Amino acid sequence: MGATGSAVSRVPGADEIQKETGFSSAHIYRLYDRFQVLDKDDNGVLSRRDLQSIGELAVNPLGDRIIDAFFPNGVETIDFRSFVRILAHFRPTEENRQREPNASEPLNSRNSKLKFAFQLYDQDKDGKISRAELLQVLRMMVGVEVTDEQLESIADRTIQEADLDGDGTISFEEFKKSLEKVNIEQKMSIRFLR
Amino acid sequence: MERALSILYFVVLLNATLAGASDSSKPDGHGSDSSGGHNSHDSGHGEGHSPDGLQIVSFKWHHVEAPYIIAVWILVASLAKIVFHMSHKVTNVVPESALLIFLGLLLGGVVWGADHSASFTLTPTIFFFYLLPPIVLDAGYFMPNRLFFGNLGTILMYAVIGTVWNAALTGLSLYGVFLTGIMGPLQAGLLDFLLFGSLIAAVDPVAVLAVFEEVHVNDVLFIIVFGESLLNDAVTVVLYNVFDSFVAIGGENVTGVDCVKGIVSFFVVSIGGTLIGIIFALLLSFVTRFTKHVRIIEPGFVFIISYLSYLTSEMLSLSAILAITFAGVCCQKYVNANINEQSVTTVRYTMKMLASGSETIVFMFLGISAVDPNIWTWNTAFILLTLVFISVYRVIGVVIQTWLLNRYRMVQLEIIDQVVMSYGGLRGAVAFALVALLDPEKVKERNLFVSTTIIVVYFTVIFQGLTIKPLVSWLKVKRSEHRDPLLNEKLHGRAFDHILSAIEDISGQIGHNYMRDKWAKFERRFLSKLLMRRSAQKSRDQILNVFHELNIKDAISYVAEGERRGSLAFIRSASTDQLVNVDFSTQRPSIVDASVSALLRGNPSSVCLDMQAIEEKRKSVRDKEDTLSHHVLQQYLYKPRHQTRHKYSRHAITPNTEDNKQEKEIFRRTMKKRLESFKSTKLGVNYSKKSIKNYKKDCMPRKVNPEYSDIEEAHEHEVAHQDIGISFIASATRQALAETYNGIDNPTFISDENVMVRPAIPPWLSNEDTVVPSQRARVQIPWSPNNFRRLTPLRLSTRSVDSFQMADGPVPEHPRMTLPEGTHL
């Protein structure tokens, strides 16, 4: 591997991607290489199965949720651009960089990072994490030793803790609020993508 | 407040008089308090040898003098602490360390007034042998390892390069100014100045801890400053020793070889000290594996062995601070896993007590030691310039190094952080003890150096300590909050870890966790096995305990609250401060039923209706519940690949066997779900609805409510009939899975014997291929020996045998086992 070919043109639409995501061109090359490795049938798009074949993901409790996040709105395949766009959520945030007031929110902002996490929970996309949805994720993340009663009590308490308007679900605002003390910029960033 | 002070004053006076009456040339004790000096009085108890015959009461001050004085000093220091904390107004503004120094000055004045000699000073022996080790051990033992190792590069840079930079530039600059003649005539050469620079350059762990613990800056900032102050010890020791010996042999005799030796000795001292620490940590961990039957002295091992690491390293003239730091850092995990909970608490409190006590005494004696006209040599230019140089070079050093480091760090160190780091460069007792060690014969200007060091220490601790709080709040430095993480934060935090780990896998990066990952593997495979008690037993116990307690708690709250209200909707919300009412009315009965029956069936041995236990639990249902939820999460949340350690999880040590199990469990789940979703898309069944049901299914069967699972099963059959072609096997197997959980309440209880009963593997299972999954293969749940184990017992025992065999029948070909490429199982 390694980005030996330094021609920007090798990567389709590299300029726009760079502009949109803030990745440097070196990053784009590297990610493009990775994209091609993942793209088993060389058709320029990734399918669910391409991602599913990453071994480590199968042992990641949220692996499939994350794969789902790469295929929003029921699309079957994604191109390189969408692929990078998702990954851009995990670029570290530059706190001191001034951004133009009218520019759209960058993909790696705190808000975007939180949104990404939120939608992993919110499967039916109604903007709320219901008790059932929370339970699903909980069940994915804990071992079988934990009984459902325990899990339910945890889920209930989690909801109680975050639920400010008392509707028994966690909205995105409430989600954000419950994590306001957490350094999301740091927790949801990968140094290598810097 | 005033009254308390006057009492204190009385105590002090008494003490001072007593001390004055005693042989005043005797230093503060420890160092020279061999029993030899008191032999004539040792016969003590009972028969006296006095010529007057038997005395019923005799005053034997000399018999107890040394330990008595020490005890009184400790008492005074501790009382002082109480007094300080009576008024929050004072302690909020003035750091405790500064107050203690003032107190020390006061006491020193009293002693001086009574005695006209400085009987009590902070001698290097006492400081290095008795006062410093507890403080450093405490620091190491409670070191947030993840944070520490995550920032190790940065810390090392500041500790090594920063300290050398400060030492060299301070020494050289002072020498440069000395050559201009401003300081007047001093009997000092370049080497003396460098020696002074090296001892004054190092940031002091005791002072930093004392001041920063009150300031509460954010974790990263704290760990960098604090880590630097701990790790720069090696540099300080080496520089000090090198220049000390250079001064001894004289500047003109220093050869290049000596310089090379100095550099080599740096590596030997630092790496050696670290190794000693690690070796003793391993020893300690190993010993605690076997202390189960000597619970009472269990905590003692932690202190003794750590202290031995300090002494050993001192004996070999390696960095003792590094040794004991790393002893603490490395042993904490295993020790906490090995010793029982009470011992953990004991160790924690004892350590905190010793450390805090030592710290108090150190600062008090820093004050007392200053009251001695014999050591004071005033040289305005030298003292002022030293203050200016150490501050300025500290700032410049921090800025340059941060600029370099920020190119590699994910968490950038902002300007504000740099200000705090520069400003937090406090000097303290280590510098004082080192300067007191100087030999006046060799270093002619020792007294000047001592005076200057005292001034520098006072300036940094008092002035900077006093102003750092306002500075931090004025600069709006991110503060850390000491609070338990909320359930939400914990839960989502773990989710974030998993997400990051997955994204790293997808983007194919070897993240910065790579080393940690490698280490974790090694640790899991070898160290934990060697150093931890057989944890399988332990983990099972914990599971049962939590399970047990939760069940009892459910039953109690059910009865107690139910009687009162006649409704079941209150159970969790009743005692919360949030006014949310979660509706449990539909599910509550089944849960209670489930837990009780599960308790009875699944865990006959531990069913315990001990009334006292129940009574106790009733008192703190709410607390317990919270603790338990946290505990459960702590214990059972799947660990993300890299991050086996979390900052706050001192207690939750997941036994190594969990990891494989975890992977297999998740793998099985993932595959099951993929299979589901494939099936549903294939057949056009509504995906999301189906998948949610599927999740439910994943959870539901474990609820041991027969009715409920029956419904589920019935439903399942329905579905199975709809798409009978492809999914026949799948649904049957799924049902089979469900049955496992029905038959046996908790899969943990499936014993291994069950597996042995029927080792026969269906022929199609033995065919292990790792091809890209074909469509047909995807229909089949991927089998691995592990989930096969899970499934085996139910096939023997339940109804699903039939359906399973039926399912086996119509398969024309043997589906192949599928594993995704590169899966590590």
PDB file of N, CA, C and O in Angstrom, chain B residues 763-797:
ATOM      1  N   PRO B 763     -22.126 -33.504  10.488  1.00  0.00           N
ATOM      2  CA  PRO B 763     -21.117 -33.565   9.438  1.00  0.00           C
ATOM      3  C   PRO B 763     -20.885 -32.222   8.763  1.00  0.00           C
ATOM      4  O   PRO B 763     -19.765 -31.874   8.442  1.00  0.00           O
ATOM      5  N   TRP B 764     -21.933 -31.484   8.603  1.00  0.00           N
ATOM      6  CA  TRP B 764     -21.754 -30.247   7.853  1.00  0.00           C
ATOM      7  C   TRP B 764     -21.058 -29.175   8.653  1.00  0.00           C
ATOM      8  O   TRP B 764     -20.745 -28.122   8.158  1.00  0.00           O
ATOM      9  N   LEU B 765     -20.873 -29.471   9.913  1.00  0.00           N
ATOM     10  CA  LEU B 765     -20.209 -28.471  10.724  1.00  0.00           C
ATOM     11  C   LEU B 765     -18.711 -28.568  10.633  1.00  0.00           C
ATOM     12  O   LEU B 765     -17.994 -27.613  10.865  1.00  0.00           O
ATOM     13  N   SER B 766     -18.256 -29.742  10.346  1.00  0.00           N
ATOM     14  CA  SER B 766     -16.817 -29.934  10.359  1.00  0.00           C
ATOM     15  C   SER B 766     -16.155 -29.325   9.129  1.00  0.00           C
ATOM     16  O   SER B 766     -14.953 -29.187   9.073  1.00  0.00           O
ATOM     17  N   ASN B 767     -16.972 -28.958   8.220  1.00  0.00           N
ATOM     18  CA  ASN B 767     -16.414 -28.454   6.985  1.00  0.00           C
ATOM     19  C   ASN B 767     -16.108 -26.974   7.120  1.00  0.00           C
ATOM     20  O   ASN B 767     -16.923 -26.112   6.840  1.00  0.00           O
ATOM     21  N   GLU B 768     -14.939 -26.709   7.551  1.00  0.00           N
ATOM     22  CA  GLU B 768     -14.618 -25.309   7.811  1.00  0.00           C
ATOM     23  C   GLU B 768     -13.966 -24.654   6.615  1.00  0.00           C
ATOM     24  O   GLU B 768     -12.826 -24.917   6.272  1.00  0.00           O
ATOM     25  N   ASP B 769     -14.710 -23.804   6.013  1.00  0.00           N
ATOM     26  CA  ASP B 769     -14.157 -23.055   4.900  1.00  0.00           C
ATOM     27  C   ASP B 769     -14.192 -21.588   5.236  1.00  0.00           C
ATOM     28  O   ASP B 769     -15.090 -21.110   5.888  1.00  0.00           O
ATOM     29  N   THR B 770     -13.259 -20.887   4.745  1.00  0.00           N
ATOM     30  CA  THR B 770     -13.312 -19.454   4.962  1.00  0.00           C
ATOM     31  C   THR B 770     -13.412 -18.734   3.626  1.00  0.00           C
ATOM     32  O   THR B 770     -12.643 -17.852   3.300  1.00  0.00           O
ATOM     33  N   VAL B 771     -14.367 -19.177   2.851  1.00  0.00           N
ATOM     34  CA  VAL B 771     -14.568 -18.502   1.581  1.00  0.00           C
ATOM     35  C   VAL B 771     -15.469 -17.305   1.803  1.00  0.00           C
ATOM     36  O   VAL B 771     -16.097 -17.154   2.845  1.00  0.00           O
ATOM     37  N   VAL B 772     -15.510 -16.469   0.802  1.00  0.00           N
ATOM     38  CA  VAL B 772     -16.480 -15.384   0.866  1.00  0.00           C
ATOM     39  C   VAL B 772     -17.854 -16.037   0.903  1.00  0.00           C
ATOM     40  O   VAL B 772     -18.141 -16.942   0.129  1.00  0.00           O
ATOM     41  N   PRO B 773     -18.652 -15.601   1.804  1.00  0.00           N
ATOM     42  CA  PRO B 773     -19.903 -16.307   2.026  1.00  0.00           C
ATOM     43  C   PRO B 773     -20.786 -16.355   0.783  1.00  0.00           C
ATOM     44  O   PRO B 773     -21.028 -15.333   0.153  1.00  0.00           O
ATOM     45  N   SER B 774     -21.195 -17.495   0.449  1.00  0.00           N
ATOM     46  CA  SER B 774     -22.152 -17.620  -0.633  1.00  0.00           C
ATOM     47  C   SER B 774     -23.527 -17.313  -0.075  1.00  0.00           C
ATOM     48  O   SER B 774     -23.719 -17.216   1.121  1.00  0.00           O
ATOM     49  N   GLN B 775     -24.452 -17.153  -0.966  1.00  0.00           N
ATOM     50  CA  GLN B 775     -25.776 -16.815  -0.475  1.00  0.00           C
ATOM     51  C   GLN B 775     -26.330 -17.906   0.416  1.00  0.00           C
ATOM     52  O   GLN B 775     -26.898 -17.641   1.456  1.00  0.00           O
ATOM     53  N   ARG B 776     -26.107 -19.080   0.014  1.00  0.00           N
ATOM     54  CA  ARG B 776     -26.651 -20.159   0.812  1.00  0.00           C
ATOM     55  C   ARG B 776     -25.987 -20.192   2.186  1.00  0.00           C
ATOM     56  O   ARG B 776     -26.640 -20.334   3.206  1.00  0.00           O
ATOM     57  N   ALA B 777     -24.705 -20.009   2.122  1.00  0.00           N
ATOM     58  CA  ALA B 777     -23.984 -20.081   3.383  1.00  0.00           C
ATOM     59  C   ALA B 777     -24.473 -19.023   4.350  1.00  0.00           C
ATOM     60  O   ALA B 777     -24.523 -19.214   5.545  1.00  0.00           O
ATOM     61  N   ARG B 778     -24.827 -17.907   3.786  1.00  0.00           N
ATOM     62  CA  ARG B 778     -25.260 -16.818   4.656  1.00  0.00           C
ATOM     63  C   ARG B 778     -26.542 -17.158   5.397  1.00  0.00           C
ATOM     64  O   ARG B 778     -26.877 -16.537   6.391  1.00  0.00           O
ATOM     65  N   VAL B 779     -27.283 -18.071   4.848  1.00  0.00           N
ATOM     66  CA  VAL B 779     -28.533 -18.421   5.497  1.00  0.00           C
ATOM     67  C   VAL B 779     -28.263 -19.149   6.791  1.00  0.00           C
ATOM     68  O   VAL B 779     -29.018 -19.065   7.738  1.00  0.00           O
ATOM     69  N   GLN B 780     -27.176 -19.842   6.790  1.00  0.00           N
ATOM     70  CA  GLN B 780     -26.867 -20.633   7.971  1.00  0.00           C
ATOM     71  C   GLN B 780     -26.138 -19.786   8.995  1.00  0.00           C
ATOM     72  O   GLN B 780     -25.269 -19.007   8.670  1.00  0.00           O
ATOM     73  N   ILE B 781     -26.537 -19.955  10.210  1.00  0.00           N
ATOM     74  CA  ILE B 781     -25.775 -19.286  11.260  1.00  0.00           C
ATOM     75  C   ILE B 781     -24.368 -19.842  11.238  1.00  0.00           C
ATOM     76  O   ILE B 781     -24.165 -21.036  11.214  1.00  0.00           O
ATOM     77  N   PRO B 782     -23.423 -18.957  11.212  1.00  0.00           N
ATOM     78  CA  PRO B 782     -22.055 -19.458  11.208  1.00  0.00           C
ATOM     79  C   PRO B 782     -21.791 -20.194  12.518  1.00  0.00           C
ATOM     80  O   PRO B 782     -22.059 -19.670  13.588  1.00  0.00           O
ATOM     81  N   TRP B 783     -21.263 -21.313  12.333  1.00  0.00           N
ATOM     82  CA  TRP B 783     -21.005 -22.096  13.536  1.00  0.00           C
ATOM     83  C   TRP B 783     -19.563 -22.000  13.905  1.00  0.00           C
ATOM     84  O   TRP B 783     -18.697 -22.025  13.070  1.00  0.00           O
ATOM     85  N   SER B 784     -19.366 -21.912  15.135  1.00  0.00           N
ATOM     86  CA  SER B 784     -17.994 -22.056  15.599  1.00  0.00           C
ATOM     87  C   SER B 784     -18.097 -22.985  16.796  1.00  0.00           C
ATOM     88  O   SER B 784     -19.164 -23.139  17.365  1.00  0.00           O
ATOM     89  N   PRO B 785     -17.027 -23.582  17.139  1.00  0.00           N
ATOM     90  CA  PRO B 785     -17.094 -24.540  18.245  1.00  0.00           C
ATOM     91  C   PRO B 785     -17.731 -23.911  19.469  1.00  0.00           C
ATOM     92  O   PRO B 785     -18.391 -24.570  20.252  1.00  0.00           O
ATOM     93  N   ASN B 786     -17.552 -22.628  19.565  1.00  0.00           N
ATOM     94  CA  ASN B 786     -18.053 -21.982  20.763  1.00  0.00           C
ATOM     95  C   ASN B 786     -19.565 -21.926  20.813  1.00  0.00           C
ATOM     96  O   ASN B 786     -20.178 -22.312  21.792  1.00  0.00           O
ATOM     97  N   ASN B 787     -20.171 -21.432  19.734  1.00  0.00           N
ATOM     98  CA  ASN B 787     -21.607 -21.340  19.845  1.00  0.00           C
ATOM     99  C   ASN B 787     -22.236 -22.714  19.730  1.00  0.00           C
ATOM    100  O   ASN B 787     -23.345 -22.948  20.177  1.00  0.00           O
ATOM    101  N   PHE B 788     -21.494 -23.589  19.147  1.00  0.00           N
ATOM    102  CA  PHE B 788     -21.967 -24.945  19.148  1.00  0.00           C
ATOM    103  C   PHE B 788     -22.131 -25.441  20.584  1.00  0.00           C
ATOM    104  O   PHE B 788     -23.102 -26.077  20.934  1.00  0.00           O
ATOM    105  N   ARG B 789     -21.162 -25.078  21.364  1.00  0.00           N
ATOM    106  CA  ARG B 789     -21.233 -25.461  22.770  1.00  0.00           C
ATOM    107  C   ARG B 789     -22.494 -24.939  23.411  1.00  0.00           C
ATOM    108  O   ARG B 789     -23.154 -25.596  24.172  1.00  0.00           O
ATOM    109  N   ARG B 790     -22.770 -23.709  23.093  1.00  0.00           N
ATOM    110  CA  ARG B 790     -23.943 -23.105  23.670  1.00  0.00           C
ATOM    111  C   ARG B 790     -25.205 -23.858  23.297  1.00  0.00           C
ATOM    112  O   ARG B 790     -26.140 -23.923  24.045  1.00  0.00           O
ATOM    113  N   LEU B 791     -25.190 -24.362  22.084  1.00  0.00           N
ATOM    114  CA  LEU B 791     -26.420 -24.941  21.584  1.00  0.00           C
ATOM    115  C   LEU B 791     -26.609 -26.383  22.020  1.00  0.00           C
ATOM    116  O   LEU B 791     -27.723 -26.858  22.118  1.00  0.00           O
ATOM    117  N   THR B 792     -25.551 -27.026  22.248  1.00  0.00           N
ATOM    118  CA  THR B 792     -25.633 -28.458  22.454  1.00  0.00           C
ATOM    119  C   THR B 792     -26.642 -28.909  23.498  1.00  0.00           C
ATOM    120  O   THR B 792     -27.501 -29.717  23.184  1.00  0.00           O
ATOM    121  N   PRO B 793     -26.573 -28.365  24.669  1.00  0.00           N
ATOM    122  CA  PRO B 793     -27.413 -28.935  25.725  1.00  0.00           C
ATOM    123  C   PRO B 793     -28.897 -28.895  25.396  1.00  0.00           C
ATOM    124  O   PRO B 793     -29.614 -29.830  25.717  1.00  0.00           O
ATOM    125  N   LEU B 794     -29.317 -27.864  24.719  1.00  0.00           N
ATOM    126  CA  LEU B 794     -30.740 -27.774  24.505  1.00  0.00           C
ATOM    127  C   LEU B 794     -31.218 -28.831  23.531  1.00  0.00           C
ATOM    128  O   LEU B 794     -32.331 -29.296  23.597  1.00  0.00           O
ATOM    129  N   ARG B 795     -30.351 -29.164  22.627  1.00  0.00           N
ATOM    130  CA  ARG B 795     -30.785 -30.181  21.689  1.00  0.00           C
ATOM    131  C   ARG B 795     -31.077 -31.487  22.397  1.00  0.00           C
ATOM    132  O   ARG B 795     -31.883 -32.276  21.975  1.00  0.00           O
ATOM    133  N   LEU B 796     -30.379 -31.666  23.449  1.00  0.00           N
ATOM    134  CA  LEU B 796     -30.617 -32.877  24.200  1.00  0.00           C
ATOM    135  C   LEU B 796     -31.921 -32.800  24.961  1.00  0.00           C
ATOM    136  O   LEU B 796     -32.608 -33.779  25.122  1.00  0.00           O
ATOM    137  N   SER B 797     -32.223 -31.596  25.404  1.00  0.00           N
ATOM    138  CA  SER B 797     -33.212 -31.549  26.460  1.00  0.00           C
ATOM    139  C   SER B 797     -34.592 -31.071  26.045  1.00  0.00           C
ATOM    140  O   SER B 797     -35.539 -31.313  26.747  1.00  0.00           O
TER     141      SER B 797
END
